[in-house]
Amino acid sequence: MGFFARPSTVREASANIREVEASQRRLRARGDHAAARDLDAEIRHQQAEKQRIADEHVRGINEIWGE
């Protein structure tokens, strides 16, 4: 969907989110508010990826410990 390769760790997803938010700030500073709004979808996508990775991690831990 987005500008980044699919993250494989929560850290990568967080870095992607920070990068997109920085891009939004730069766009807004230049007065390009429409382009900045377009990046909201990418932020939501990266947040969903971050949650997916975290959920997979928890499932893996639960499988190991039998919870």
PDB file of N, CA, C and O in Angstrom:
ATOM      1  N   MET A   1       0.812  -1.179   0.000  1.00  0.00           N
ATOM      2  CA  MET A   1       0.000   0.000   0.000  1.00  0.00           C
ATOM      3  C   MET A   1       0.850   1.233   0.000  1.00  0.00           C
ATOM      4  O   MET A   1       0.522   2.209  -0.614  1.00  0.00           O
ATOM      5  N   GLY A   2       1.954   1.180   0.753  1.00  0.00           N
ATOM      6  CA  GLY A   2       2.559   2.452   1.074  1.00  0.00           C
ATOM      7  C   GLY A   2       3.914   2.689   0.464  1.00  0.00           C
ATOM      8  O   GLY A   2       4.298   2.103  -0.534  1.00  0.00           O
ATOM      9  N   PHE A   3       4.603   3.551   1.121  1.00  0.00           N
ATOM     10  CA  PHE A   3       5.893   4.032   0.662  1.00  0.00           C
ATOM     11  C   PHE A   3       7.037   3.157   1.143  1.00  0.00           C
ATOM     12  O   PHE A   3       8.148   3.291   0.687  1.00  0.00           O
ATOM     13  N   PHE A   4       6.774   2.280   2.086  1.00  0.00           N
ATOM     14  CA  PHE A   4       7.822   1.517   2.753  1.00  0.00           C
ATOM     15  C   PHE A   4       7.648   0.033   2.486  1.00  0.00           C
ATOM     16  O   PHE A   4       6.551  -0.438   2.222  1.00  0.00           O
ATOM     17  N   ALA A   5       8.761  -0.685   2.618  1.00  0.00           N
ATOM     18  CA  ALA A   5       8.675  -2.137   2.597  1.00  0.00           C
ATOM     19  C   ALA A   5       7.953  -2.578   3.865  1.00  0.00           C
ATOM     20  O   ALA A   5       7.949  -1.868   4.868  1.00  0.00           O
ATOM     21  N   ARG A   6       7.341  -3.736   3.816  1.00  0.00           N
ATOM     22  CA  ARG A   6       6.594  -4.222   4.975  1.00  0.00           C
ATOM     23  C   ARG A   6       7.555  -4.405   6.150  1.00  0.00           C
ATOM     24  O   ARG A   6       8.542  -5.140   6.050  1.00  0.00           O
ATOM     25  N   PRO A   7       7.274  -3.746   7.258  1.00  0.00           N
ATOM     26  CA  PRO A   7       8.187  -3.861   8.403  1.00  0.00           C
ATOM     27  C   PRO A   7       8.128  -5.256   9.005  1.00  0.00           C
ATOM     28  O   PRO A   7       7.094  -5.931   8.984  1.00  0.00           O
ATOM     29  N   SER A   8       9.260  -5.708   9.529  1.00  0.00           N
ATOM     30  CA  SER A   8       9.294  -7.029  10.154  1.00  0.00           C
ATOM     31  C   SER A   8       9.434  -6.930  11.668  1.00  0.00           C
ATOM     32  O   SER A   8       9.354  -7.947  12.350  1.00  0.00           O
ATOM     33  N   THR A   9       9.637  -5.726  12.174  1.00  0.00           N
ATOM     34  CA  THR A   9       9.718  -5.536  13.623  1.00  0.00           C
ATOM     35  C   THR A   9       8.912  -4.300  14.019  1.00  0.00           C
ATOM     36  O   THR A   9       8.658  -3.427  13.190  1.00  0.00           O
ATOM     37  N   VAL A  10       8.545  -4.254  15.290  1.00  0.00           N
ATOM     38  CA  VAL A  10       7.828  -3.086  15.810  1.00  0.00           C
ATOM     39  C   VAL A  10       8.710  -1.852  15.672  1.00  0.00           C
ATOM     40  O   VAL A  10       8.234  -0.763  15.345  1.00  0.00           O
ATOM     41  N   ARG A  11       9.995  -2.026  15.876  1.00  0.00           N
ATOM     42  CA  ARG A  11      10.930  -0.899  15.761  1.00  0.00           C
ATOM     43  C   ARG A  11      10.927  -0.311  14.352  1.00  0.00           C
ATOM     44  O   ARG A  11      10.935   0.906  14.174  1.00  0.00           O
ATOM     45  N   GLU A  12      10.923  -1.173  13.337  1.00  0.00           N
ATOM     46  CA  GLU A  12      10.880  -0.694  11.949  1.00  0.00           C
ATOM     47  C   GLU A  12       9.579   0.054  11.676  1.00  0.00           C
ATOM     48  O   GLU A  12       9.587   1.108  11.032  1.00  0.00           O
ATOM     49  N   ALA A  13       8.456  -0.483  12.151  1.00  0.00           N
ATOM     50  CA  ALA A  13       7.169   0.178  11.947  1.00  0.00           C
ATOM     51  C   ALA A  13       7.156   1.538  12.644  1.00  0.00           C
ATOM     52  O   ALA A  13       6.681   2.524  12.086  1.00  0.00           O
ATOM     53  N   SER A  14       7.699   1.601  13.843  1.00  0.00           N
ATOM     54  CA  SER A  14       7.750   2.868  14.582  1.00  0.00           C
ATOM     55  C   SER A  14       8.610   3.887  13.845  1.00  0.00           C
ATOM     56  O   SER A  14       8.257   5.070  13.766  1.00  0.00           O
ATOM     57  N   ALA A  15       9.729   3.429  13.300  1.00  0.00           N
ATOM     58  CA  ALA A  15      10.606   4.332  12.540  1.00  0.00           C
ATOM     59  C   ALA A  15       9.886   4.848  11.293  1.00  0.00           C
ATOM     60  O   ALA A  15       9.998   6.029  10.946  1.00  0.00           O
ATOM     61  N   ASN A  16       9.125   3.960  10.634  1.00  0.00           N
ATOM     62  CA  ASN A  16       8.358   4.377   9.459  1.00  0.00           C
ATOM     63  C   ASN A  16       7.325   5.434   9.832  1.00  0.00           C
ATOM     64  O   ASN A  16       7.148   6.424   9.119  1.00  0.00           O
ATOM     65  N   ILE A  17       6.656   5.231  10.959  1.00  0.00           N
ATOM     66  CA  ILE A  17       5.647   6.193  11.414  1.00  0.00           C
ATOM     67  C   ILE A  17       6.302   7.543  11.688  1.00  0.00           C
ATOM     68  O   ILE A  17       5.791   8.585  11.257  1.00  0.00           O
ATOM     69  N   ARG A  18       7.436   7.520  12.376  1.00  0.00           N
ATOM     70  CA  ARG A  18       8.139   8.783  12.659  1.00  0.00           C
ATOM     71  C   ARG A  18       8.546   9.486  11.371  1.00  0.00           C
ATOM     72  O   ARG A  18       8.440  10.711  11.255  1.00  0.00           O
ATOM     73  N   GLU A  19       8.994   8.722  10.384  1.00  0.00           N
ATOM     74  CA  GLU A  19       9.425   9.314   9.115  1.00  0.00           C
ATOM     75  C   GLU A  19       8.254   9.959   8.371  1.00  0.00           C
ATOM     76  O   GLU A  19       8.377  11.064   7.832  1.00  0.00           O
ATOM     77  N   VAL A  20       7.106   9.280   8.364  1.00  0.00           N
ATOM     78  CA  VAL A  20       5.933   9.842   7.686  1.00  0.00           C
ATOM     79  C   VAL A  20       5.449  11.089   8.424  1.00  0.00           C
ATOM     80  O   VAL A  20       5.089  12.091   7.795  1.00  0.00           O
ATOM     81  N   GLU A  21       5.455  11.047   9.748  1.00  0.00           N
ATOM     82  CA  GLU A  21       5.035  12.221  10.510  1.00  0.00           C
ATOM     83  C   GLU A  21       5.967  13.408  10.255  1.00  0.00           C
ATOM     84  O   GLU A  21       5.506  14.552  10.147  1.00  0.00           O
ATOM     85  N   ALA A  22       7.264  13.139  10.119  1.00  0.00           N
ATOM     86  CA  ALA A  22       8.212  14.211   9.800  1.00  0.00           C
ATOM     87  C   ALA A  22       7.920  14.776   8.408  1.00  0.00           C
ATOM     88  O   ALA A  22       7.984  15.994   8.199  1.00  0.00           O
ATOM     89  N   SER A  23       7.580  13.893   7.467  1.00  0.00           N
ATOM     90  CA  SER A  23       7.222  14.354   6.123  1.00  0.00           C
ATOM     91  C   SER A  23       5.974  15.224   6.173  1.00  0.00           C
ATOM     92  O   SER A  23       5.904  16.255   5.494  1.00  0.00           O
ATOM     93  N   GLN A  24       5.016  14.822   6.995  1.00  0.00           N
ATOM     94  CA  GLN A  24       3.808  15.640   7.149  1.00  0.00           C
ATOM     95  C   GLN A  24       4.144  17.029   7.683  1.00  0.00           C
ATOM     96  O   GLN A  24       3.612  18.025   7.192  1.00  0.00           O
ATOM     97  N   ARG A  25       5.007  17.081   8.681  1.00  0.00           N
ATOM     98  CA  ARG A  25       5.383  18.386   9.248  1.00  0.00           C
ATOM     99  C   ARG A  25       6.041  19.269   8.198  1.00  0.00           C
ATOM    100  O   ARG A  25       5.756  20.466   8.111  1.00  0.00           O
ATOM    101  N   ARG A  26       6.925  18.673   7.375  1.00  0.00           N
ATOM    102  CA  ARG A  26       7.581  19.449   6.322  1.00  0.00           C
ATOM    103  C   ARG A  26       6.572  19.960   5.305  1.00  0.00           C
ATOM    104  O   ARG A  26       6.632  21.118   4.876  1.00  0.00           O
ATOM    105  N   LEU A  27       5.638  19.096   4.919  1.00  0.00           N
ATOM    106  CA  LEU A  27       4.618  19.504   3.949  1.00  0.00           C
ATOM    107  C   LEU A  27       3.741  20.618   4.506  1.00  0.00           C
ATOM    108  O   LEU A  27       3.430  21.584   3.805  1.00  0.00           O
ATOM    109  N   ARG A  28       3.345  20.491   5.754  1.00  0.00           N
ATOM    110  CA  ARG A  28       2.510  21.530   6.360  1.00  0.00           C
ATOM    111  C   ARG A  28       3.277  22.840   6.478  1.00  0.00           C
ATOM    112  O   ARG A  28       2.704  23.919   6.290  1.00  0.00           O
ATOM    113  N   ALA A  29       4.560  22.762   6.773  1.00  0.00           N
ATOM    114  CA  ALA A  29       5.378  23.970   6.876  1.00  0.00           C
ATOM    115  C   ALA A  29       5.446  24.693   5.528  1.00  0.00           C
ATOM    116  O   ALA A  29       5.524  25.922   5.486  1.00  0.00           O
ATOM    117  N   ARG A  30       5.409  23.925   4.441  1.00  0.00           N
ATOM    118  CA  ARG A  30       5.417  24.528   3.106  1.00  0.00           C
ATOM    119  C   ARG A  30       4.030  24.949   2.661  1.00  0.00           C
ATOM    120  O   ARG A  30       3.865  25.497   1.571  1.00  0.00           O
ATOM    121  N   GLY A  31       3.012  24.654   3.471  1.00  0.00           N
ATOM    122  CA  GLY A  31       1.651  25.040   3.135  1.00  0.00           C
ATOM    123  C   GLY A  31       0.900  24.024   2.298  1.00  0.00           C
ATOM    124  O   GLY A  31      -0.194  24.302   1.817  1.00  0.00           O
ATOM    125  N   ASP A  32       1.466  22.836   2.118  1.00  0.00           N
ATOM    126  CA  ASP A  32       0.818  21.795   1.303  1.00  0.00           C
ATOM    127  C   ASP A  32       0.004  20.874   2.214  1.00  0.00           C
ATOM    128  O   ASP A  32       0.354  19.727   2.454  1.00  0.00           O
ATOM    129  N   HIS A  33      -1.095  21.396   2.712  1.00  0.00           N
ATOM    130  CA  HIS A  33      -1.907  20.663   3.683  1.00  0.00           C
ATOM    131  C   HIS A  33      -2.616  19.454   3.066  1.00  0.00           C
ATOM    132  O   HIS A  33      -2.813  18.447   3.751  1.00  0.00           O
ATOM    133  N   ALA A  34      -2.978  19.537   1.807  1.00  0.00           N
ATOM    134  CA  ALA A  34      -3.647  18.412   1.149  1.00  0.00           C
ATOM    135  C   ALA A  34      -2.716  17.203   1.061  1.00  0.00           C
ATOM    136  O   ALA A  34      -3.120  16.077   1.351  1.00  0.00           O
ATOM    137  N   ALA A  35      -1.474  17.437   0.681  1.00  0.00           N
ATOM    138  CA  ALA A  35      -0.500  16.336   0.601  1.00  0.00           C
ATOM    139  C   ALA A  35      -0.229  15.758   1.992  1.00  0.00           C
ATOM    140  O   ALA A  35      -0.067  14.543   2.143  1.00  0.00           O
ATOM    141  N   ALA A  36      -0.184  16.624   2.991  1.00  0.00           N
ATOM    142  CA  ALA A  36       0.038  16.154   4.362  1.00  0.00           C
ATOM    143  C   ALA A  36      -1.124  15.266   4.809  1.00  0.00           C
ATOM    144  O   ALA A  36      -0.906  14.229   5.451  1.00  0.00           O
ATOM    145  N   ARG A  37      -2.350  15.640   4.452  1.00  0.00           N
ATOM    146  CA  ARG A  37      -3.517  14.814   4.801  1.00  0.00           C
ATOM    147  C   ARG A  37      -3.459  13.471   4.101  1.00  0.00           C
ATOM    148  O   ARG A  37      -3.893  12.460   4.659  1.00  0.00           O
ATOM    149  N   ASP A  38      -2.929  13.444   2.889  1.00  0.00           N
ATOM    150  CA  ASP A  38      -2.823  12.183   2.151  1.00  0.00           C
ATOM    151  C   ASP A  38      -1.939  11.180   2.881  1.00  0.00           C
ATOM    152  O   ASP A  38      -2.117   9.970   2.725  1.00  0.00           O
ATOM    153  N   LEU A  39      -1.004  11.658   3.657  1.00  0.00           N
ATOM    154  CA  LEU A  39      -0.113  10.755   4.393  1.00  0.00           C
ATOM    155  C   LEU A  39      -0.776  10.140   5.622  1.00  0.00           C
ATOM    156  O   LEU A  39      -0.243   9.208   6.203  1.00  0.00           O
ATOM    157  N   ASP A  40      -1.943  10.630   6.002  1.00  0.00           N
ATOM    158  CA  ASP A  40      -2.659  10.038   7.144  1.00  0.00           C
ATOM    159  C   ASP A  40      -2.934   8.558   6.914  1.00  0.00           C
ATOM    160  O   ASP A  40      -2.834   7.751   7.843  1.00  0.00           O
ATOM    161  N   ALA A  41      -3.270   8.191   5.694  1.00  0.00           N
ATOM    162  CA  ALA A  41      -3.535   6.782   5.380  1.00  0.00           C
ATOM    163  C   ALA A  41      -2.281   5.941   5.578  1.00  0.00           C
ATOM    164  O   ALA A  41      -2.352   4.807   6.074  1.00  0.00           O
ATOM    165  N   GLU A  42      -1.133   6.469   5.208  1.00  0.00           N
ATOM    166  CA  GLU A  42       0.119   5.729   5.393  1.00  0.00           C
ATOM    167  C   GLU A  42       0.421   5.562   6.877  1.00  0.00           C
ATOM    168  O   GLU A  42       0.875   4.501   7.306  1.00  0.00           O
ATOM    169  N   ILE A  43       0.151   6.574   7.665  1.00  0.00           N
ATOM    170  CA  ILE A  43       0.373   6.465   9.111  1.00  0.00           C
ATOM    171  C   ILE A  43      -0.540   5.384   9.687  1.00  0.00           C
ATOM    172  O   ILE A  43      -0.090   4.534  10.468  1.00  0.00           O
ATOM    173  N   ARG A  44      -1.811   5.389   9.302  1.00  0.00           N
ATOM    174  CA  ARG A  44      -2.742   4.356   9.791  1.00  0.00           C
ATOM    175  C   ARG A  44      -2.280   2.964   9.365  1.00  0.00           C
ATOM    176  O   ARG A  44      -2.341   2.001  10.140  1.00  0.00           O
ATOM    177  N   HIS A  45      -1.784   2.851   8.135  1.00  0.00           N
ATOM    178  CA  HIS A  45      -1.296   1.566   7.634  1.00  0.00           C
ATOM    179  C   HIS A  45      -0.104   1.085   8.467  1.00  0.00           C
ATOM    180  O   HIS A  45      -0.052  -0.089   8.877  1.00  0.00           O
ATOM    181  N   GLN A  46       0.847   1.969   8.731  1.00  0.00           N
ATOM    182  CA  GLN A  46       2.026   1.584   9.509  1.00  0.00           C
ATOM    183  C   GLN A  46       1.649   1.247  10.956  1.00  0.00           C
ATOM    184  O   GLN A  46       2.222   0.341  11.557  1.00  0.00           O
ATOM    185  N   GLN A  47       0.670   1.950  11.516  1.00  0.00           N
ATOM    186  CA  GLN A  47       0.213   1.637  12.865  1.00  0.00           C
ATOM    187  C   GLN A  47      -0.440   0.259  12.902  1.00  0.00           C
ATOM    188  O   GLN A  47      -0.246  -0.496  13.857  1.00  0.00           O
ATOM    189  N   ALA A  48      -1.193  -0.086  11.863  1.00  0.00           N
ATOM    190  CA  ALA A  48      -1.802  -1.412  11.776  1.00  0.00           C
ATOM    191  C   ALA A  48      -0.725  -2.487  11.655  1.00  0.00           C
ATOM    192  O   ALA A  48      -0.835  -3.561  12.275  1.00  0.00           O
ATOM    193  N   GLU A  49       0.310  -2.218  10.871  1.00  0.00           N
ATOM    194  CA  GLU A  49       1.418  -3.170  10.752  1.00  0.00           C
ATOM    195  C   GLU A  49       2.120  -3.357  12.098  1.00  0.00           C
ATOM    196  O   GLU A  49       2.463  -4.474  12.481  1.00  0.00           O
ATOM    197  N   LYS A  50       2.323  -2.265  12.802  1.00  0.00           N
ATOM    198  CA  LYS A  50       2.955  -2.328  14.118  1.00  0.00           C
ATOM    199  C   LYS A  50       2.128  -3.195  15.069  1.00  0.00           C
ATOM    200  O   LYS A  50       2.669  -4.049  15.777  1.00  0.00           O
ATOM    201  N   GLN A  51       0.814  -3.012  15.051  1.00  0.00           N
ATOM    202  CA  GLN A  51      -0.073  -3.801  15.907  1.00  0.00           C
ATOM    203  C   GLN A  51      -0.053  -5.272  15.499  1.00  0.00           C
ATOM    204  O   GLN A  51      -0.043  -6.160  16.351  1.00  0.00           O
ATOM    205  N   ARG A  52      -0.042  -5.529  14.186  1.00  0.00           N
ATOM    206  CA  ARG A  52       0.007  -6.911  13.692  1.00  0.00           C
ATOM    207  C   ARG A  52       1.259  -7.615  14.183  1.00  0.00           C
ATOM    208  O   ARG A  52       1.210  -8.747  14.668  1.00  0.00           O
ATOM    209  N   ILE A  53       2.383  -6.952  14.091  1.00  0.00           N
ATOM    210  CA  ILE A  53       3.655  -7.535  14.525  1.00  0.00           C
ATOM    211  C   ILE A  53       3.627  -7.800  16.026  1.00  0.00           C
ATOM    212  O   ILE A  53       4.050  -8.867  16.501  1.00  0.00           O
ATOM    213  N   ALA A  54       3.117  -6.838  16.794  1.00  0.00           N
ATOM    214  CA  ALA A  54       3.037  -7.010  18.242  1.00  0.00           C
ATOM    215  C   ALA A  54       2.126  -8.187  18.602  1.00  0.00           C
ATOM    216  O   ALA A  54       2.446  -8.986  19.490  1.00  0.00           O
ATOM    217  N   ASP A  55       0.998  -8.296  17.908  1.00  0.00           N
ATOM    218  CA  ASP A  55       0.076  -9.407  18.159  1.00  0.00           C
ATOM    219  C   ASP A  55       0.714 -10.752  17.827  1.00  0.00           C
ATOM    220  O   ASP A  55       0.543 -11.731  18.565  1.00  0.00           O
ATOM    221  N   GLU A  56       1.456 -10.819  16.716  1.00  0.00           N
ATOM    222  CA  GLU A  56       2.152 -12.057  16.362  1.00  0.00           C
ATOM    223  C   GLU A  56       3.181 -12.426  17.429  1.00  0.00           C
ATOM    224  O   GLU A  56       3.339 -13.595  17.769  1.00  0.00           O
ATOM    225  N   HIS A  57       3.854 -11.432  17.945  1.00  0.00           N
ATOM    226  CA  HIS A  57       4.849 -11.659  18.990  1.00  0.00           C
ATOM    227  C   HIS A  57       4.189 -12.247  20.246  1.00  0.00           C
ATOM    228  O   HIS A  57       4.674 -13.217  20.824  1.00  0.00           O
ATOM    229  N   VAL A  58       3.084 -11.659  20.643  1.00  0.00           N
ATOM    230  CA  VAL A  58       2.361 -12.141  21.823  1.00  0.00           C
ATOM    231  C   VAL A  58       1.865 -13.562  21.596  1.00  0.00           C
ATOM    232  O   VAL A  58       1.978 -14.419  22.485  1.00  0.00           O
ATOM    233  N   ARG A  59       1.318 -13.834  20.398  1.00  0.00           N
ATOM    234  CA  ARG A  59       0.856 -15.199  20.098  1.00  0.00           C
ATOM    235  C   ARG A  59       2.007 -16.187  20.192  1.00  0.00           C
ATOM    236  O   ARG A  59       1.852 -17.291  20.723  1.00  0.00           O
ATOM    237  N   GLY A  60       3.174 -15.803  19.679  1.00  0.00           N
ATOM    238  CA  GLY A  60       4.336 -16.687  19.737  1.00  0.00           C
ATOM    239  C   GLY A  60       4.758 -16.969  21.168  1.00  0.00           C
ATOM    240  O   GLY A  60       5.067 -18.111  21.529  1.00  0.00           O
ATOM    241  N   ILE A  61       4.761 -15.953  21.995  1.00  0.00           N
ATOM    242  CA  ILE A  61       5.111 -16.136  23.410  1.00  0.00           C
ATOM    243  C   ILE A  61       4.087 -17.042  24.093  1.00  0.00           C
ATOM    244  O   ILE A  61       4.439 -17.946  24.860  1.00  0.00           O
ATOM    245  N   ASN A  62       2.818 -16.819  23.807  1.00  0.00           N
ATOM    246  CA  ASN A  62       1.775 -17.639  24.418  1.00  0.00           C
ATOM    247  C   ASN A  62       1.883 -19.103  23.985  1.00  0.00           C
ATOM    248  O   ASN A  62       1.625 -20.004  24.778  1.00  0.00           O
ATOM    249  N   GLU A  63       2.276 -19.335  22.734  1.00  0.00           N
ATOM    250  CA  GLU A  63       2.457 -20.714  22.260  1.00  0.00           C
ATOM    251  C   GLU A  63       3.627 -21.374  22.990  1.00  0.00           C
ATOM    252  O   GLU A  63       3.541 -22.538  23.387  1.00  0.00           O
ATOM    253  N   ILE A  64       4.691 -20.633  23.206  1.00  0.00           N
ATOM    254  CA  ILE A  64       5.861 -21.190  23.890  1.00  0.00           C
ATOM    255  C   ILE A  64       5.530 -21.544  25.330  1.00  0.00           C
ATOM    256  O   ILE A  64       5.877 -22.611  25.828  1.00  0.00           O
ATOM    257  N   TRP A  65       4.824 -20.650  26.004  1.00  0.00           N
ATOM    258  CA  TRP A  65       4.528 -20.843  27.429  1.00  0.00           C
ATOM    259  C   TRP A  65       3.195 -21.537  27.669  1.00  0.00           C
ATOM    260  O   TRP A  65       2.830 -21.761  28.815  1.00  0.00           O
ATOM    261  N   GLY A  66       2.494 -21.884  26.603  1.00  0.00           N
ATOM    262  CA  GLY A  66       1.274 -22.652  26.741  1.00  0.00           C
ATOM    263  C   GLY A  66       0.111 -21.903  27.354  1.00  0.00           C
ATOM    264  O   GLY A  66      -0.732 -22.492  28.024  1.00  0.00           O
ATOM    265  N   GLU A  67       0.043 -20.619  27.120  1.00  0.00           N
ATOM    266  CA  GLU A  67      -1.072 -19.842  27.671  1.00  0.00           C
ATOM    267  C   GLU A  67      -2.190 -19.735  26.673  1.00  0.00           C
ATOM    268  O   GLU A  67      -2.066 -19.809  25.527  1.00  0.00           O
TER     269      GLU A  67
END
